[in-house]
CSV table of C-alpha atoms in Angstrom, one decimal:
chain,number,residue,atom,x,y,z
A,1,MET,CA,-5.5,-34.4,2.6
A,2,LYS,CA,-5.6,-36.1,-0.8
A,3,THR,CA,-3.5,-34.8,-3.6
A,4,SER,CA,-6.5,-34.6,-5.8
A,5,LYS,CA,-8.2,-32.2,-3.4
A,6,ILE,CA,-5.1,-30.1,-3.2
A,7,LEU,CA,-4.8,-30.0,-7.0
A,8,LEU,CA,-8.5,-29.0,-7.2
A,9,GLY,CA,-7.8,-26.2,-4.8
A,10,LEU,CA,-4.8,-25.1,-6.8
A,11,ALA,CA,-6.7,-25.2,-10.1
A,12,THR,CA,-9.1,-22.9,-8.4
A,13,ILE,CA,-6.3,-20.6,-7.3
A,14,ALA,CA,-5.5,-20.2,-10.9
A,15,LEU,CA,-9.0,-19.1,-11.7
A,16,VAL,CA,-9.2,-16.8,-8.7
A,17,SER,CA,-5.8,-15.2,-9.1
A,18,GLY,CA,-5.7,-14.8,-12.8
A,19,ALA,CA,-2.4,-13.4,-14.2
A,20,ILE,CA,1.0,-12.8,-12.6
A,21,ILE,CA,0.8,-10.8,-9.5
A,22,ALA,CA,2.6,-10.5,-6.2
A,23,ALA,CA,2.5,-8.2,-3.1
A,24,ASP,CA,0.5,-5.7,-5.1
A,25,HIS,CA,2.7,-5.6,-8.2
A,26,ILE,CA,0.6,-5.5,-11.3
A,27,ASP,CA,-2.5,-6.5,-9.3
A,28,ALA,CA,-5.3,-5.4,-11.6
A,29,PRO,CA,-5.8,-4.6,-15.3
A,30,ASP,CA,-6.4,-0.9,-15.0
A,31,VAL,CA,-3.1,-0.1,-13.3
A,32,LYS,CA,-0.9,-3.0,-14.4
A,33,GLY,CA,2.5,-1.8,-15.4
A,34,GLY,CA,1.4,1.9,-15.3
A,35,THR,CA,2.8,4.8,-13.4
A,36,SER,CA,0.2,4.6,-10.7
A,37,ASP,CA,0.8,0.8,-10.0
A,38,ILE,CA,1.6,0.4,-6.3
A,39,THR,CA,3.9,-2.5,-5.7
A,40,ASP,CA,4.2,-2.4,-1.9
A,41,PHE,CA,3.3,-0.6,1.3
A,42,TYR,CA,5.1,-0.7,4.6
A,43,ALA,CA,4.6,1.1,7.9
A,44,PHE,CA,7.0,0.6,10.8
A,45,GLU,CA,8.6,2.4,13.8
A,46,GLY,CA,11.6,4.5,12.9
A,47,ALA,CA,15.2,4.2,14.2
A,48,ASN,CA,13.9,7.0,16.4
A,49,SER,CA,11.1,5.3,18.2
A,50,SER,CA,9.1,8.6,18.4
A,51,ASN,CA,8.6,8.4,14.7
A,52,LEU,CA,6.7,6.2,12.3
A,53,VAL,CA,7.9,5.4,8.7
A,54,PHE,CA,5.7,5.0,5.7
A,55,VAL,CA,7.0,3.5,2.5
A,56,ALA,CA,5.2,3.4,-0.8
A,57,ASN,CA,6.7,1.7,-3.8
A,58,VAL,CA,5.4,2.1,-7.4
A,59,GLN,CA,6.4,0.8,-10.9
A,60,GLY,CA,8.0,-2.5,-9.9
A,61,LEU,CA,10.3,-4.9,-11.7
A,62,ILE,CA,12.6,-2.1,-13.0
A,63,SER,CA,15.9,-3.6,-14.3
A,64,PRO,CA,19.2,-1.8,-13.7
A,65,GLU,CA,19.3,-1.2,-17.4
A,66,ASN,CA,16.0,0.7,-17.3
A,67,SER,CA,16.6,2.5,-14.0
A,68,SER,CA,18.2,5.7,-15.3
A,69,SER,CA,15.0,6.4,-17.3
A,70,ALA,CA,12.5,5.5,-14.6
A,71,LYS,CA,10.7,8.4,-13.1
A,72,PHE,CA,7.7,9.4,-11.0
A,73,ASP,CA,4.6,10.6,-12.9
A,74,LYS,CA,4.0,14.3,-12.2
A,75,ASN,CA,0.3,13.6,-12.5
A,76,VAL,CA,0.1,10.9,-9.9
A,77,MET,CA,-0.2,11.7,-6.2
A,78,ILE,CA,0.9,9.0,-3.7
A,79,GLU,CA,-1.2,9.4,-0.6
A,80,PHE,CA,-0.8,7.7,2.7
A,81,ASN,CA,-4.1,7.4,4.5
A,82,ILE,CA,-4.3,7.2,8.3
A,83,ASP,CA,-7.4,6.3,10.3
A,84,THR,CA,-7.1,7.0,14.0
A,85,ASN,CA,-10.6,6.0,15.3
A,86,ASN,CA,-11.0,2.6,13.6
A,87,ASP,CA,-13.8,3.5,11.1
A,88,ASN,CA,-11.4,2.9,8.1
A,89,ILE,CA,-11.9,6.5,7.0
A,90,GLU,CA,-8.8,8.7,6.8
A,91,ASP,CA,-8.4,11.2,9.6
A,92,TYR,CA,-4.9,12.3,8.3
A,93,VAL,CA,-3.2,12.1,5.0
A,94,ILE,CA,0.4,12.5,3.7
A,95,GLN,CA,0.5,13.4,0.0
A,96,ALA,CA,3.5,13.1,-2.2
A,97,ILE,CA,3.6,14.7,-5.6
A,98,PRO,CA,6.6,15.3,-7.9
A,99,ASN,CA,7.4,18.9,-8.9
A,100,GLY,CA,10.3,19.2,-11.2
A,101,ASP,CA,13.4,17.7,-9.6
A,102,ASN,CA,11.7,17.6,-6.2
A,103,MET,CA,9.2,15.4,-4.4
A,104,GLU,CA,6.8,17.6,-2.5
A,105,ILE,CA,5.3,16.1,0.6
A,106,TYR,CA,2.1,17.6,2.1
A,107,GLY,CA,1.1,16.7,5.7
A,108,PRO,CA,0.4,14.8,7.8
A,109,ALA,CA,-2.7,16.9,8.1
A,110,VAL,CA,-6.5,16.5,8.1
A,111,PRO,CA,-7.5,15.9,4.4
A,112,ASN,CA,-9.6,18.5,2.6
A,113,GLU,CA,-12.0,15.6,1.8
A,114,THR,CA,-12.1,11.8,2.3
A,115,GLY,CA,-12.8,9.1,-0.3
A,116,VAL,CA,-11.9,8.4,-3.9
A,117,ASN,CA,-11.1,12.0,-4.9
A,118,SER,CA,-8.5,14.2,-3.2
A,119,THR,CA,-7.2,17.7,-3.5
A,120,MET,CA,-3.8,18.9,-2.4
A,121,LEU,CA,-3.3,20.0,1.2
A,122,ASP,CA,-2.5,23.6,1.8
A,123,ALA,CA,1.1,24.7,1.2
A,124,LYS,CA,1.5,25.5,4.9
A,125,PHE,CA,1.8,21.7,5.4
A,126,LYS,CA,4.6,21.3,2.7
A,127,SER,CA,7.9,19.6,2.9
A,128,SER,CA,10.3,19.1,0.0
A,129,VAL,CA,13.2,16.8,-0.9
A,130,ALA,CA,15.2,16.5,-4.0
A,131,ILE,CA,14.5,13.3,-5.9
A,132,THR,CA,17.6,11.1,-5.8
A,133,ALA,CA,18.9,10.4,-9.3
A,134,TYR,CA,19.8,6.8,-10.2
A,135,GLY,CA,23.4,6.0,-9.3
A,136,THR,CA,23.9,9.0,-7.0
A,137,THR,CA,24.2,9.3,-3.3
A,138,GLN,CA,20.8,9.3,-1.5
A,139,ILE,CA,19.3,12.7,-0.7
A,140,GLU,CA,17.4,13.0,2.5
A,141,ALA,CA,17.8,16.8,3.3
A,142,THR,CA,14.1,17.8,3.7
A,143,VAL,CA,12.9,21.3,3.9
A,144,ASN,CA,9.8,21.8,6.1
A,145,THR,CA,7.3,24.5,6.9
A,146,SER,CA,6.9,25.0,10.6
A,147,LEU,CA,3.7,23.0,10.9
A,148,VAL,CA,5.4,19.8,9.6
A,149,SER,CA,8.8,20.3,11.3
A,150,GLY,CA,10.3,16.9,11.8
A,151,VAL,CA,9.0,15.3,8.7
A,152,LYS,CA,11.8,13.6,6.7
A,153,ALA,CA,11.5,12.3,3.2
A,154,PHE,CA,13.2,10.3,0.4
A,155,ALA,CA,12.2,9.8,-3.2
A,156,GLY,CA,14.0,7.8,-5.8
A,157,LEU,CA,15.0,4.3,-6.9
A,158,ARG,CA,15.7,1.6,-4.4
A,159,ASP,CA,16.1,-2.2,-4.5
A,160,ASP,CA,12.7,-3.8,-4.4
A,161,PRO,CA,12.4,-4.8,-0.7
A,162,PHE,CA,9.8,-7.5,-1.5
A,163,PHE,CA,10.9,-11.1,-1.6
A,164,MET,CA,9.0,-14.2,-2.7
A,165,ASP,CA,9.4,-17.2,-5.0
A,166,PHE,CA,6.8,-15.8,-7.3
A,167,ALA,CA,7.9,-18.0,-10.2
A,168,LYS,CA,7.3,-21.2,-8.3
A,169,TYR,CA,4.0,-19.8,-7.0
A,170,SER,CA,3.0,-19.2,-10.6
A,171,GLU,CA,3.9,-22.8,-11.5
A,172,ILE,CA,1.9,-24.1,-8.6
A,173,ILE,CA,-1.2,-22.2,-9.5
A,174,ALA,CA,-0.8,-23.2,-13.1
A,175,GLY,CA,-0.7,-26.9,-12.1
A,176,GLU,CA,2.9,-27.3,-13.3
A,177,ALA,CA,4.2,-27.9,-9.8
A,178,THR,CA,2.8,-29.2,-6.5
A,179,ALA,CA,5.2,-27.7,-4.0
A,180,PHE,CA,7.6,-24.8,-3.3
A,181,ASP,CA,11.3,-25.5,-3.6
A,182,ASN,CA,13.5,-25.5,-0.6
A,183,PRO,CA,15.4,-23.2,-0.7
A,184,GLY,CA,13.2,-21.0,-3.0
A,185,THR,CA,14.4,-18.4,-5.5
A,186,ASP,CA,13.6,-14.7,-4.9
A,187,THR,CA,11.8,-13.6,-8.1
A,188,PHE,CA,12.4,-10.0,-7.2
A,189,ALA,CA,16.1,-10.2,-6.7
A,190,GLY,CA,18.1,-7.7,-8.7
A,191,THR,CA,15.1,-5.5,-9.5
A,192,ASN,CA,14.4,-1.9,-8.5
A,193,VAL,CA,11.3,0.1,-7.6
A,194,LEU,CA,10.5,3.8,-7.3
A,195,SER,CA,10.2,4.5,-3.5
A,196,VAL,CA,8.8,7.3,-1.4
A,197,VAL,CA,9.8,7.0,2.2
A,198,VAL,CA,8.3,9.5,4.7
A,199,GLU,CA,9.2,9.5,8.4
A,200,VAL,CA,6.9,11.5,10.7
A,201,PRO,CA,6.6,12.2,14.4
A,202,LYS,CA,4.0,9.9,15.9
A,203,THR,CA,2.5,12.9,17.6
A,204,MET,CA,1.3,14.1,14.1
A,205,ILE,CA,-0.7,11.0,13.5
A,206,GLY,CA,-2.5,10.3,16.7
A,207,GLY,CA,0.4,9.8,19.1
A,208,THR,CA,-0.6,6.5,20.6
A,209,GLY,CA,-2.9,3.5,20.1
A,210,THR,CA,-3.4,1.6,16.8
A,211,ILE,CA,-4.0,3.3,13.5
A,212,ASN,CA,-5.3,1.7,10.3
A,213,THR,CA,-3.4,2.8,7.3
A,214,TRP,CA,-3.3,2.3,3.5
A,215,VAL,CA,-1.7,3.8,0.5
A,216,THR,CA,-3.4,5.1,-2.6
A,217,THR,CA,-2.3,6.5,-6.0
A,218,LYS,CA,-4.6,9.1,-7.4
A,219,ARG,CA,-4.3,10.7,-10.9
A,220,LYS,CA,-4.8,14.3,-11.7
A,221,GLN,CA,-8.0,14.8,-13.6
B,1,MET,CA,-25.6,42.9,-6.9
B,2,ILE,CA,-22.1,42.3,-5.5
B,3,ARG,CA,-23.2,38.8,-4.5
B,4,LYS,CA,-24.6,38.2,-8.0
B,5,ILE,CA,-21.3,39.2,-9.6
B,6,THR,CA,-19.5,37.0,-7.2
B,7,THR,CA,-21.7,34.0,-8.1
B,8,ILE,CA,-21.2,34.5,-11.8
B,9,GLY,CA,-17.4,34.8,-11.2
B,10,CYS,CA,-17.5,31.5,-9.5
B,11,MET,CA,-19.5,29.8,-12.2
B,12,LEU,CA,-17.1,30.9,-14.8
B,13,LEU,CA,-14.3,29.2,-12.9
B,14,ILE,CA,-16.0,25.9,-12.5
B,15,ALA,CA,-14.9,24.4,-15.7
B,16,ALA,CA,-11.2,25.0,-15.1
B,17,VAL,CA,-10.7,24.7,-11.4
B,18,SER,CA,-12.4,23.6,-8.2
B,19,PHE,CA,-13.0,26.8,-6.3
B,20,ASN,CA,-13.7,28.3,-3.0
B,21,CYS,CA,-15.7,31.5,-3.0
B,22,SER,CA,-16.1,33.0,0.4
B,23,ASN,CA,-18.2,36.0,1.0
B,24,ASP,CA,-16.5,37.5,3.9
B,25,ASP,CA,-17.2,40.9,5.4
B,26,ASN,CA,-15.5,42.7,2.6
B,27,ASN,CA,-17.1,40.6,-0.1
B,28,ASN,CA,-13.7,39.5,-1.3
B,29,MET,CA,-13.5,36.4,-3.4
B,30,GLU,CA,-10.8,33.9,-2.7
B,31,ILE,CA,-10.0,31.5,-5.5
B,32,GLU,CA,-7.9,28.4,-5.0
B,33,THR,CA,-6.9,26.3,-8.0
B,34,LYS,CA,-7.4,22.9,-6.7
B,35,ALA,CA,-7.0,20.0,-9.1
B,36,VAL,CA,-8.9,16.9,-8.3
B,37,PHE,CA,-6.9,13.6,-8.1
B,38,ALA,CA,-8.9,10.4,-8.5
B,39,LEU,CA,-8.2,7.0,-7.0
B,40,GLU,CA,-6.5,4.4,-9.3
B,41,ASP,CA,-4.7,1.9,-7.0
B,42,GLN,CA,-4.6,1.2,-3.3
B,43,MET,CA,-3.1,-1.3,-0.9
B,44,GLY,CA,-3.2,-2.1,2.8
B,45,ARG,CA,-2.0,-5.6,3.6
B,46,PRO,CA,0.3,-7.4,1.1
B,47,ALA,CA,-1.1,-9.6,-1.6
B,48,VAL,CA,-4.7,-9.3,-0.6
B,49,ASN,CA,-6.1,-8.2,-4.0
B,50,THR,CA,-3.8,-10.7,-5.6
B,51,VAL,CA,-5.0,-13.7,-3.7
B,52,PHE,CA,-8.6,-13.1,-2.7
B,53,VAL,CA,-10.2,-11.0,-5.3
B,54,SER,CA,-11.6,-12.6,-8.4
B,55,SER,CA,-10.2,-11.5,-11.7
B,56,ALA,CA,-13.2,-9.5,-12.9
B,57,SER,CA,-13.3,-7.5,-9.6
B,58,LYS,CA,-9.7,-6.5,-9.2
B,59,ASP,CA,-10.1,-3.0,-10.5
B,60,ALA,CA,-13.2,-2.5,-8.5
B,61,PHE,CA,-11.4,-3.6,-5.3
B,62,ASN,CA,-8.7,-1.0,-6.0
B,63,THR,CA,-11.3,1.8,-6.3
B,64,THR,CA,-13.6,0.9,-3.4
B,65,ILE,CA,-12.7,2.8,-0.3
B,66,PRO,CA,-11.8,0.6,2.7
B,67,SER,CA,-14.8,1.6,4.8
B,68,GLU,CA,-17.0,0.1,2.0
B,69,GLN,CA,-14.8,-2.9,1.0
B,70,GLY,CA,-16.1,-5.3,3.7
B,71,ALA,CA,-19.7,-5.1,2.7
B,72,VAL,CA,-18.9,-5.5,-1.0
B,73,PHE,CA,-16.1,-8.2,-0.9
B,74,SER,CA,-16.4,-10.3,2.3
B,75,ALA,CA,-18.6,-13.0,0.7
B,76,MET,CA,-16.2,-13.2,-2.4
B,77,PHE,CA,-13.2,-13.5,-0.1
B,78,LYS,CA,-14.8,-16.4,1.8
B,79,THR,CA,-15.8,-18.3,-1.3
B,80,ASN,CA,-12.3,-17.9,-2.8
B,81,LEU,CA,-10.6,-18.9,0.4
B,82,GLU,CA,-12.6,-22.1,0.7
B,83,ALA,CA,-12.0,-22.9,-2.9
B,84,LEU,CA,-8.3,-22.1,-2.6
B,85,SER,CA,-7.2,-23.9,0.6
B,86,PRO,CA,-7.7,-27.5,1.7
B,87,ALA,CA,-7.2,-26.2,5.2
B,88,PHE,CA,-10.6,-24.5,5.0
B,89,ASN,CA,-12.6,-27.2,3.3
B,90,GLU,CA,-14.7,-27.9,6.4
B,91,SER,CA,-16.9,-25.4,8.2
B,92,THR,CA,-15.2,-26.0,11.5
B,93,ASP,CA,-11.7,-25.3,10.0
B,94,THR,CA,-9.7,-22.4,11.4
B,95,ASN,CA,-6.3,-20.9,10.9
B,96,ALA,CA,-3.7,-20.7,13.7
B,97,LEU,CA,-5.4,-17.5,15.0
B,98,GLY,CA,-8.5,-19.5,15.7
B,99,GLN,CA,-10.4,-17.7,12.9
B,100,ASP,CA,-12.8,-19.6,10.8
B,101,ALA,CA,-13.2,-18.7,7.1
B,102,THR,CA,-15.8,-16.0,7.9
B,103,ALA,CA,-13.7,-14.3,10.6
B,104,PHE,CA,-10.5,-14.5,8.6
B,105,THR,CA,-12.0,-13.1,5.4
B,106,ASN,CA,-13.9,-10.4,7.2
B,107,LEU,CA,-10.6,-9.2,8.6
B,108,LEU,CA,-8.9,-9.3,5.2
B,109,ALA,CA,-11.7,-7.8,3.1
B,110,THR,CA,-11.2,-4.4,4.7
B,111,ASP,CA,-7.7,-3.9,3.2
B,112,VAL,CA,-6.0,-1.7,5.8
B,113,LEU,CA,-2.7,-2.2,7.6
B,114,ASN,CA,-3.1,-2.1,11.4
B,115,VAL,CA,-0.1,-0.3,12.9
B,116,SER,CA,0.8,0.2,16.6
B,117,LEU,CA,2.1,3.5,17.7
B,118,ASP,CA,3.2,2.1,21.0
B,119,GLY,CA,5.9,-0.5,20.2
B,120,THR,CA,6.9,-3.3,18.0
B,121,THR,CA,5.7,-2.9,14.4
B,122,THR,CA,5.6,-6.2,12.5
B,123,PHE,CA,3.2,-8.2,10.3
B,124,TYR,CA,4.2,-11.3,12.3
B,125,ASP,CA,7.4,-11.9,14.2
B,126,GLY,CA,6.4,-15.1,16.1
B,127,THR,CA,5.0,-13.0,19.0
B,128,ASN,CA,3.4,-9.8,17.7
B,129,LEU,CA,0.8,-10.0,15.0
B,130,LEU,CA,-0.6,-7.3,12.6
B,131,THR,CA,1.1,-4.4,14.4
B,132,GLY,CA,2.6,-3.0,11.2
B,133,ARG,CA,4.8,-4.2,8.4
B,134,ALA,CA,8.5,-4.1,8.7
B,135,LEU,CA,10.9,-4.5,5.7
B,136,THR,CA,12.3,-7.8,7.0
B,137,ASP,CA,8.9,-9.4,7.7
B,138,ASP,CA,8.3,-12.6,5.7
B,139,VAL,CA,4.8,-11.6,4.9
B,140,ILE,CA,4.2,-14.2,2.1
B,141,THR,CA,5.1,-17.1,4.3
B,142,THR,CA,2.9,-15.6,7.1
B,143,GLU,CA,0.0,-15.4,4.7
B,144,LEU,CA,0.6,-18.8,3.2
B,145,LEU,CA,0.6,-20.3,6.7
B,146,LEU,CA,-2.6,-18.6,7.6
B,147,ILE,CA,-4.2,-19.7,4.4
B,148,PHE,CA,-2.8,-23.3,4.1
B,149,GLY,CA,-1.3,-24.1,7.5
B,150,GLY,CA,-4.5,-25.0,9.3
B,151,GLU,CA,-5.1,-24.8,13.0
B,152,ASP,CA,-1.4,-25.2,14.0
B,153,PHE,CA,0.5,-24.3,10.9
B,154,SER,CA,1.2,-28.0,10.2
B,155,GLU,CA,-1.1,-28.7,7.3
B,156,ASN,CA,0.0,-28.5,3.6
B,157,PRO,CA,3.6,-27.9,4.4
B,158,THR,CA,4.7,-27.9,0.7
B,159,LEU,CA,2.3,-24.9,0.1
B,160,SER,CA,2.7,-23.0,3.3
B,161,ASP,CA,6.2,-21.7,2.9
B,162,ASP,CA,8.0,-20.4,-0.3
B,163,HIS,CA,11.4,-20.7,1.5
B,164,VAL,CA,12.5,-17.2,0.5
B,165,ASP,CA,12.9,-15.8,3.9
B,166,ALA,CA,14.8,-12.5,3.4
B,167,ASN,CA,15.6,-9.8,0.9
B,168,ASP,CA,18.4,-10.0,-1.6
B,169,LYS,CA,20.0,-6.9,-0.2
B,170,GLU,CA,20.5,-5.9,3.4
B,171,PHE,CA,18.3,-3.1,4.6
B,172,LEU,CA,19.7,0.0,6.2
B,173,SER,CA,19.4,0.5,10.0
B,174,GLU,CA,18.7,4.2,9.4
B,175,PHE,CA,16.7,6.4,7.0
B,176,PRO,CA,15.7,5.7,4.3
B,177,TYR,CA,15.9,2.1,5.4
B,178,LEU,CA,15.5,0.5,1.9
B,179,ALA,CA,18.7,-0.7,0.2
B,180,SER,CA,20.3,1.2,-2.6
B,181,PRO,CA,19.2,0.2,-6.1
B,182,TRP,CA,20.9,-2.4,-8.3
C-alpha cells in the first residue's frame, strides 16, 4: 500500500466526513450542539441478566464548569425503538420526557404510531424518576404503574462514556498526520453528557432472540 | 344530528390537538390532547453517520427511518467506503468478516444496533460480534479495523487503532452503570 494511495484515501475522508464529529456527537448540521443532539447509544444486558439496559446520551462535551446549568429540554422526547421481527420498524418504544424535576418514562409498550412522528404512550405505561442534580447522589428510585413494574430509570449528568483519540483522527483526515499515536489521547476525557438510563425486563421487549434497536430524539411540534 | 355535532366538535379541536373522537354506544366523545413529536436525530451503531454519510446528506440520514435507509443510502456508503479505505480499493477486498464492500455497507446503511436477549451483549469482544454495545467496548477500534484492517486486521496498522482502549473513568458494576460526572 503506497503512502500516496493512503493519503488520497485520507483526503477523501476529509471530504466525506466534513466537520468534527465522533460517535454521534455533533453529527449533522441541523442538530449540532442543540438539545436534541444524540451523542451515544448503548444497549446491554443488566447486572440482573433478566434485564436489558438502554442508554441514551445527549448534549455532549459538557465541561464541569458548565454542568450545573446543563439540563434536558422539556420539548425533546428521547425514544428507544425496539424491533423484534427484523423489519427495522419499531414494535415497542420506550419514551423519556422531562416533566419539572422528574424524568417520565413511558413503556416499553407498542407505539401509537411508527415512523418520524410520535405521540406519547398512555399514562398507564408511565414510570417516573427524579432527575439527579449535578453534584448530588444519584437517584434511581423509580415509581411505576403496574403495567411497567420492574422498569428502573436514571436521568442526569454522567461522565461521557465514549472514548476515542478524536483529535488525532481529525488531524489524520485533515492531512496533518498519517498515523494514530500510541498511546492515544482520549479527547472526551473529563467531559460530561446528559444521560437517560432505562433498565427493563427482557420479557417486556420480546423475551428472547435478537432485537434491532435505535434511539431517536423527537421535538414537540 | 348528534353525529354532526360530534364531527364539528372534532374539527374545532384539530388546530390545537391531535384528537380521538369515538362514537361509542352513548355517543360520548373522548378527547386526548396528544402533541406530536417529530424526528430530529437518531442513532443505531456508533459513528455511522459520521464516517459514511456525505456532508450534504447528514441531516437526511438522521430523519430517514431505518426501514428506508438501506434503499436510500447503501450506494453512497459503498462509494464512500471505497474512497476512504485502501483496504477496499479492489473489488475482491473484504473485511475480516469476509464482507466485501457491498455486503459491509449494506449492513451499515440500515443504522440499527443488533442486540441479543439471550446472552453476551457486545459490539465485539474477540468472540461475539454485533450482539449489543457494552460501555467498555472499544467500538472505534473495532470499526477502524473493519474499515482499514483488511481481510485479517493486518492492513494499515497505523490507521486501524486509535490506541485509546478504555474510558477515563471506571464504569459501575450496577445501575446506572455510567460513571459519575466530572
